[in-house]
């Protein structure tokens, strides 16, 4: 006897709740994402009661967790699955009555059949299966979805054939000889036929409960400040590190939950650039983050939880350039972020636009560094230092030596006097410092001006991204060279930066 | 003075945003003396530029941007960025034409570039230019600097070597971009190094700054991206517009030699399209004959056959007319043209291809004598000047109607063969952005959602009629879109700007140009998609404007129908009985589904009121339902006068001889010409000029001039005030949309012939109609139902007996052809029909044979034809496998098995498993024996049979038609309970009574001349009912009317002299009535 539990369409999805409910009743549970769970109900009648009681109990438990569910209990997983999907509330199928209960269901119900398990050629391993977590499931789920798409195409095609044959209900399909269905629709047809008869194609494959990597400590006395907390974190991280190593897992996220004396929770989550489990690094990262985001009150419970993936396999090489270890890099980035802010650490990226003011940064990732170094290793002889070559514009025959601009990321308004369309003097509205030279409020004459260089774009919106500017490069009598910009809509001038 | 020597129009296809006319107008407004148009790899826009420039008093300089293949990637500016995937390996070389030789070289180079590249692309190597640059000037610009494979200045060196130092200019451009200045400095250095002059240009891509957004949209389309994603592919600014000369002079004031270079080069460019060097080919004549004398001889031979006796026919008018025409043809040196058309017609006759000249050629007695046309212009008193006049100095226009399909292709190939692959080509057809296509493209570029784009595309070009008050935003509101959103504002603006911009070049359906010598000296040629075809880069109007003679070889579906009907019946179309009463009875009753020209809803509504009684009435009927008479408000006066409800009057007594035949109402273009000749003293040529001026709506000035002359002429004859206004109105209404009487008469001949066949040989007529789809106004489903109402019987598609096309069986029924099985490949279908027909007697010899059909079993069918599973399914669904035994479901059941050969292993498995039924089946498979066994096999199918409704649905799904009951017949009982009448009930109903009618919508029309009224045709099992929707009713039911396949309409019954319709008040969709019928919309 099997129970299928699915989230009612009126309830919002709540990850893990269905599985929790199922595991509370049965030790053998097969989870299909967050919204469908199948569990083995054999023996439950002795523990909980009649099937109807089991169904009601499960619905109640789910309801208490804020989730409306549909339940079907039948002699086969498939029958339970189909009935739970098409009938609201609780459906109990008397033993042996599966086919009869299914026969009136529309054929379209078969489109929701779960994907069959992936065939595998691997020999059974003597090692116990590694514990899986939510993160472990991620790649598997992707692969399953791909297969499911393929399968759903086959199922859809088979259902179209059924439609041509004038079959309307599962009963219509079930009444056809299975061998004939096989010769006409192949294995998919057989699977559908089995389903229409309420038979299972494969036995249930229970999934293990995902282990959590959590360390928790209740303190006798509240602690304040990072120093006492660091001792607590050291103990938790040491233990976690050992657990992670045993499970061959690396942490990719660290969530630190601090219960405060005010009964409030202070929670921080760090995303790590690559899986790691070194206790010292984990502790340092947590501390640096808490330094930047300190708890507002004393702490009496500390909990650290790691989100994990399989451990990192690193193969050293005599030929490749070494890169910082993920631990070093993460620590460095965390220190920098603590110093200048989260959003101001990363790698600059070229933005595909003519607008010179637009800039962008992406998070600095070890993966990028590794690939860049690998490329440099492949391209350059080993006895040469790696060299970064920048090339942005087409080379022209008499290209002048390049100048560089120190750009003000927030341009500064300036007053510019214009004669015959060209700027002749410039005065800053505020005192700024760009290089060693200090700019002052007094108006300075322009000795040379080049421009206008006109750019405009993003005309399809009227928001701040739209621009229409003329740029001028002007040399002032003081010897300084500025880049100015005039907004052609408002005629306002701004200082873009200084040219070295 | 500065002038622009580098301008690209929208004919650069996605690399320019303004039409040539717009650029020329802007240039004229800015005071430019000349403008050079350099489109990418073509001179597509040159004729339009030339025409507009001539009118504006500018010189149109010709040139092109040539895509040159290099083997190294070239960095590109957004303007010059090539548009093809191969473009990374190419650069662009702009060239200007300085002489006729240069133009010929350019045309040949482009032809070569197109010939050697995939469709839509163009490629030349620099070496290909060598020896073909005489008369061409090369502009070397920034692109040359990035063609790095050639080394520093290497490309310039090569170009100078190929073109010669005196024919190369360094092109400096300034678009206020920082990176251009370094390039300009390099170009200046190179110009000094190679001692070649510099010039200034702006590489114009659009006429005004306001067109920059459209240019960006086109750029996105070129790169298949969106505005959000395009980034630096978009233009950096809007500076590529046509700037005032003074502004350009200011911009280049620091390089005066560039401005001087522009001016001095422009002085050298004195070639325009005025002297193309085109010559029409000579027709080879016997020794001692000239073309004129030969034409005269053969015309007289033909005339003696047409007119008996020639000397006295029509009191000698026939002979005189022929002499007059021949004299004129001689004077205009057009004899060769007539001989070439005569030769084409002779080829058709010799090949048994039905051919008939149409259009104004039917006004010519020479054409009639030569057998080119079938209408006697002398007998019908047609005006020759409409065809040819000395004043116009133009080539005459002779269009030949041919059966569409293979037969027409044979004639086209004959022309290629006769005049050489480079001596003849098809004219182009420029495909422009219109409502639907523009909506799709703009929607995509603005990153709209797919379903949003679908809705917009559907709404933006639903009907021909465009209400002047209907702004784009109104359309958007009707689509249920929030017009307050910024994206819709942009959509509306861009959609409007995109209208009429060229999208790509297609091939005209039948226009061919021929040339003495090489046509690629006159205009570049491109390979067409169809193998064996080449296309010129100009459309037929451009060719005509530039004096290139074209012959239209038009494919007419009805000609193919007539030809096939003749083959089936043996009827001689040349000797049909005149004034056959059955034909006229049919026309008067508007029983005209399938008949040429008079089958449309509007024609059907007029026929019962006109009640044609003779051939000339058909000519009138054909000409009457045209926008000209409708806009000119001639239809109702004519019908009233015909019925005697209104006296026959004339705007002026002098017009009586001209308009007498049409009861004082002008209906034909010839009448317009004669009116001008009679009342204003115009000559024949002047009158034709008047017609053209009135028809050429873009030339307001030309129209005003000629109208002034008309009014002056009328005033001389005392015609002023309201009368003069009325005459001017009728003339202007006809100019563009009226039919020439000769053309109407040519068409009327086909109307009569098709009606005669429908009346007397319906099986053959409908067979031919079904075999030549798509054509006409109605789909095959409607044609079959119409035929059935006339008593024609149909037999279903059957793999055992059906041919690929529809055929007539010995019992007179039409056997549907396999061509109607949707998705069945032609080669498989033909393989089925080529199978040996196994007669029952052979069954004794061949154990496989069961029924005496082509195939013993379904397995046999699969094995011998290679039919795919999906094709087998459709055949089964269509009932085409029924004669193999069993019903459609049984066939479907077997089809799935037959299409998946299981092999002996599984067959054996089946033998030992499953039910008893299955055992029977497998037993049979092991040793197929008798027909009885096969029937048992089908009987073994466990599937239930299809219901009637399912069968009808399967028919539509598999073949698009049914020979069973109409879907409306299946719901008739329920409809009758709701008081819904049948189409056949309406004529007997009392006018003014409120009625309900329902049916499948087979046409939806919103004609431009109907002021927003919408006309629907609803088909049910008894016929077709017409409904008229006022603009208000349409507005309130728009979504239903546009989308629902079956409608129930309630409204007032109208009956105007037998033309019955329902004036709709309430409309509802009939859900789940049946399969979706094919509807012809937007006509």
mmCIF file of C-alpha atoms in Angstrom, chain B residues 903-1029:
data_model
loop_
_atom_site.group_PDB
_atom_site.id
_atom_site.type_symbol
_atom_site.label_atom_id
_atom_site.label_comp_id
_atom_site.label_asym_id
_atom_site.label_seq_id
_atom_site.Cartn_x
_atom_site.Cartn_y
_atom_site.Cartn_z
ATOM 1 C CA UNK B 903 10.600 -8.191 -36.841
ATOM 2 C CA UNK B 904 10.137 -11.908 -36.591
ATOM 3 C CA UNK B 905 11.110 -12.110 -32.929
ATOM 4 C CA UNK B 906 8.297 -9.890 -31.734
ATOM 5 C CA UNK B 907 5.865 -11.296 -34.237
ATOM 6 C CA UNK B 908 6.471 -14.704 -32.769
ATOM 7 C CA UNK B 909 6.016 -13.257 -29.328
ATOM 8 C CA UNK B 910 2.690 -11.821 -30.364
ATOM 9 C CA UNK B 911 1.710 -15.228 -31.597
ATOM 10 C CA UNK B 912 2.020 -16.719 -28.209
ATOM 11 C CA UNK B 913 0.690 -13.914 -26.092
ATOM 12 C CA UNK B 914 -2.284 -11.644 -25.727
ATOM 13 C CA UNK B 915 -5.874 -12.250 -26.431
ATOM 14 C CA UNK B 916 -7.626 -14.458 -28.866
ATOM 15 C CA UNK B 917 -8.242 -11.527 -31.200
ATOM 16 C CA UNK B 918 -4.565 -10.893 -31.383
ATOM 17 C CA UNK B 919 -3.904 -14.502 -32.269
ATOM 18 C CA UNK B 920 -6.165 -14.141 -35.249
ATOM 19 C CA UNK B 921 -4.271 -11.103 -36.338
ATOM 20 C CA UNK B 922 -0.857 -12.683 -35.990
ATOM 21 C CA UNK B 923 -1.946 -15.799 -37.707
ATOM 22 C CA UNK B 924 -2.974 -13.738 -40.629
ATOM 23 C CA UNK B 925 0.281 -11.852 -40.661
ATOM 24 C CA UNK B 926 2.124 -15.101 -40.964
ATOM 25 C CA UNK B 927 0.238 -16.142 -44.007
ATOM 26 C CA UNK B 928 -1.942 -13.476 -45.534
ATOM 27 C CA UNK B 929 -4.347 -15.176 -47.756
ATOM 28 C CA UNK B 930 -7.759 -14.105 -48.721
ATOM 29 C CA UNK B 931 -9.743 -10.893 -48.665
ATOM 30 C CA UNK B 932 -11.826 -12.427 -45.956
ATOM 31 C CA UNK B 933 -8.761 -12.911 -43.817
ATOM 32 C CA UNK B 934 -7.763 -9.316 -44.259
ATOM 33 C CA UNK B 935 -11.166 -8.136 -43.267
ATOM 34 C CA UNK B 936 -10.874 -10.310 -40.190
ATOM 35 C CA UNK B 937 -7.587 -8.673 -39.492
ATOM 36 C CA UNK B 938 -9.253 -5.276 -39.482
ATOM 37 C CA UNK B 939 -12.214 -6.596 -37.622
ATOM 38 C CA UNK B 940 -9.744 -7.664 -34.953
ATOM 39 C CA UNK B 941 -9.113 -4.028 -34.115
ATOM 40 C CA UNK B 942 -10.241 -3.390 -30.567
ATOM 41 C CA UNK B 943 -10.982 0.292 -31.254
ATOM 42 C CA UNK B 944 -14.474 1.616 -31.612
ATOM 43 C CA UNK B 945 -15.456 3.130 -34.936
ATOM 44 C CA UNK B 946 -15.410 6.870 -35.476
ATOM 45 C CA UNK B 947 -18.688 8.684 -35.048
ATOM 46 C CA UNK B 948 -19.933 10.842 -37.882
ATOM 47 C CA UNK B 949 -18.731 13.984 -36.141
ATOM 48 C CA UNK B 950 -15.332 12.426 -35.616
ATOM 49 C CA UNK B 951 -15.160 11.419 -39.261
ATOM 50 C CA UNK B 952 -15.929 14.948 -40.410
ATOM 51 C CA UNK B 953 -13.313 16.296 -38.024
ATOM 52 C CA UNK B 954 -10.793 13.742 -39.282
ATOM 53 C CA UNK B 955 -11.580 14.720 -42.875
ATOM 54 C CA UNK B 956 -10.823 18.366 -42.183
ATOM 55 C CA UNK B 957 -7.729 17.513 -40.189
ATOM 56 C CA UNK B 958 -6.356 15.185 -42.837
ATOM 57 C CA UNK B 959 -7.490 16.783 -46.083
ATOM 58 C CA UNK B 960 -8.884 20.229 -45.253
ATOM 59 C CA UNK B 961 -12.288 19.270 -46.673
ATOM 60 C CA UNK B 962 -15.009 16.707 -46.291
ATOM 61 C CA UNK B 963 -17.214 14.951 -48.766
ATOM 62 C CA UNK B 964 -19.452 13.992 -45.859
ATOM 63 C CA UNK B 965 -21.979 16.267 -44.197
ATOM 64 C CA UNK B 966 -21.124 19.897 -43.534
ATOM 65 C CA UNK B 967 -20.166 20.492 -39.873
ATOM 66 C CA UNK B 968 -23.180 22.774 -39.531
ATOM 67 C CA UNK B 969 -25.504 19.929 -40.502
ATOM 68 C CA UNK B 970 -24.364 18.074 -37.414
ATOM 69 C CA UNK B 971 -25.543 20.833 -35.101
ATOM 70 C CA UNK B 972 -28.557 21.854 -37.137
ATOM 71 C CA UNK B 973 -31.119 20.410 -34.761
ATOM 72 C CA UNK B 974 -29.795 22.406 -31.846
ATOM 73 C CA UNK B 975 -29.593 25.515 -33.973
ATOM 74 C CA UNK B 976 -33.084 25.062 -35.328
ATOM 75 C CA UNK B 977 -34.310 24.922 -31.753
ATOM 76 C CA UNK B 978 -32.829 28.368 -31.293
ATOM 77 C CA UNK B 979 -34.577 29.657 -34.401
ATOM 78 C CA UNK B 980 -31.470 29.786 -36.556
ATOM 79 C CA UNK B 981 -32.289 29.752 -40.259
ATOM 80 C CA UNK B 982 -30.328 28.007 -42.966
ATOM 81 C CA UNK B 983 -28.644 30.022 -45.729
ATOM 82 C CA UNK B 984 -31.117 28.645 -48.240
ATOM 83 C CA UNK B 985 -34.031 29.880 -46.103
ATOM 84 C CA UNK B 986 -32.981 33.510 -46.279
ATOM 85 C CA UNK B 987 -34.098 34.410 -49.847
ATOM 86 C CA UNK B 988 -37.655 33.436 -49.002
ATOM 87 C CA UNK B 989 -37.663 35.485 -45.805
ATOM 88 C CA UNK B 990 -39.453 38.813 -45.464
ATOM 89 C CA UNK B 991 -37.021 41.733 -45.729
ATOM 90 C CA UNK B 992 -36.799 43.676 -42.478
ATOM 91 C CA UNK B 993 -37.528 40.606 -40.394
ATOM 92 C CA UNK B 994 -35.145 39.849 -37.545
ATOM 93 C CA UNK B 995 -33.381 36.571 -38.286
ATOM 94 C CA UNK B 996 -30.632 34.395 -36.950
ATOM 95 C CA UNK B 997 -28.148 32.705 -39.197
ATOM 96 C CA UNK B 998 -25.073 30.677 -38.394
ATOM 97 C CA UNK B 999 -22.185 29.106 -40.204
ATOM 98 C CA UNK B 1000 -18.504 28.624 -40.718
ATOM 99 C CA UNK B 1001 -16.842 31.938 -41.553
ATOM 100 C CA UNK B 1002 -15.275 31.537 -44.993
ATOM 101 C CA UNK B 1003 -14.513 35.201 -45.749
ATOM 102 C CA UNK B 1004 -14.000 38.308 -43.682
ATOM 103 C CA UNK B 1005 -13.656 41.545 -45.594
ATOM 104 C CA UNK B 1006 -13.205 45.155 -44.666
ATOM 105 C CA UNK B 1007 -12.654 46.842 -48.041
ATOM 106 C CA UNK B 1008 -11.006 50.218 -48.210
ATOM 107 C CA UNK B 1009 -13.985 51.564 -50.115
ATOM 108 C CA UNK B 1010 -16.611 50.531 -47.578
ATOM 109 C CA UNK B 1011 -16.008 53.157 -44.897
ATOM 110 C CA UNK B 1012 -15.351 50.679 -42.143
ATOM 111 C CA UNK B 1013 -18.179 48.233 -42.911
ATOM 112 C CA UNK B 1014 -17.248 44.583 -42.578
ATOM 113 C CA UNK B 1015 -18.644 41.794 -44.739
ATOM 114 C CA UNK B 1016 -18.766 38.193 -43.615
ATOM 115 C CA UNK B 1017 -19.684 35.069 -45.557
ATOM 116 C CA UNK B 1018 -21.032 32.202 -43.478
ATOM 117 C CA UNK B 1019 -21.252 28.764 -44.991
ATOM 118 C CA UNK B 1020 -23.671 26.113 -43.860
ATOM 119 C CA UNK B 1021 -24.897 22.864 -45.377
ATOM 120 C CA UNK B 1022 -27.261 24.692 -47.744
ATOM 121 C CA UNK B 1023 -25.067 27.470 -49.085
ATOM 122 C CA UNK B 1024 -23.525 30.800 -48.213
ATOM 123 C CA UNK B 1025 -25.151 33.558 -46.189
ATOM 124 C CA UNK B 1026 -23.803 37.085 -46.216
ATOM 125 C CA UNK B 1027 -23.719 39.380 -43.225
ATOM 126 C CA UNK B 1028 -22.951 43.080 -43.081
ATOM 127 C CA UNK B 1029 -21.479 44.631 -39.948
#
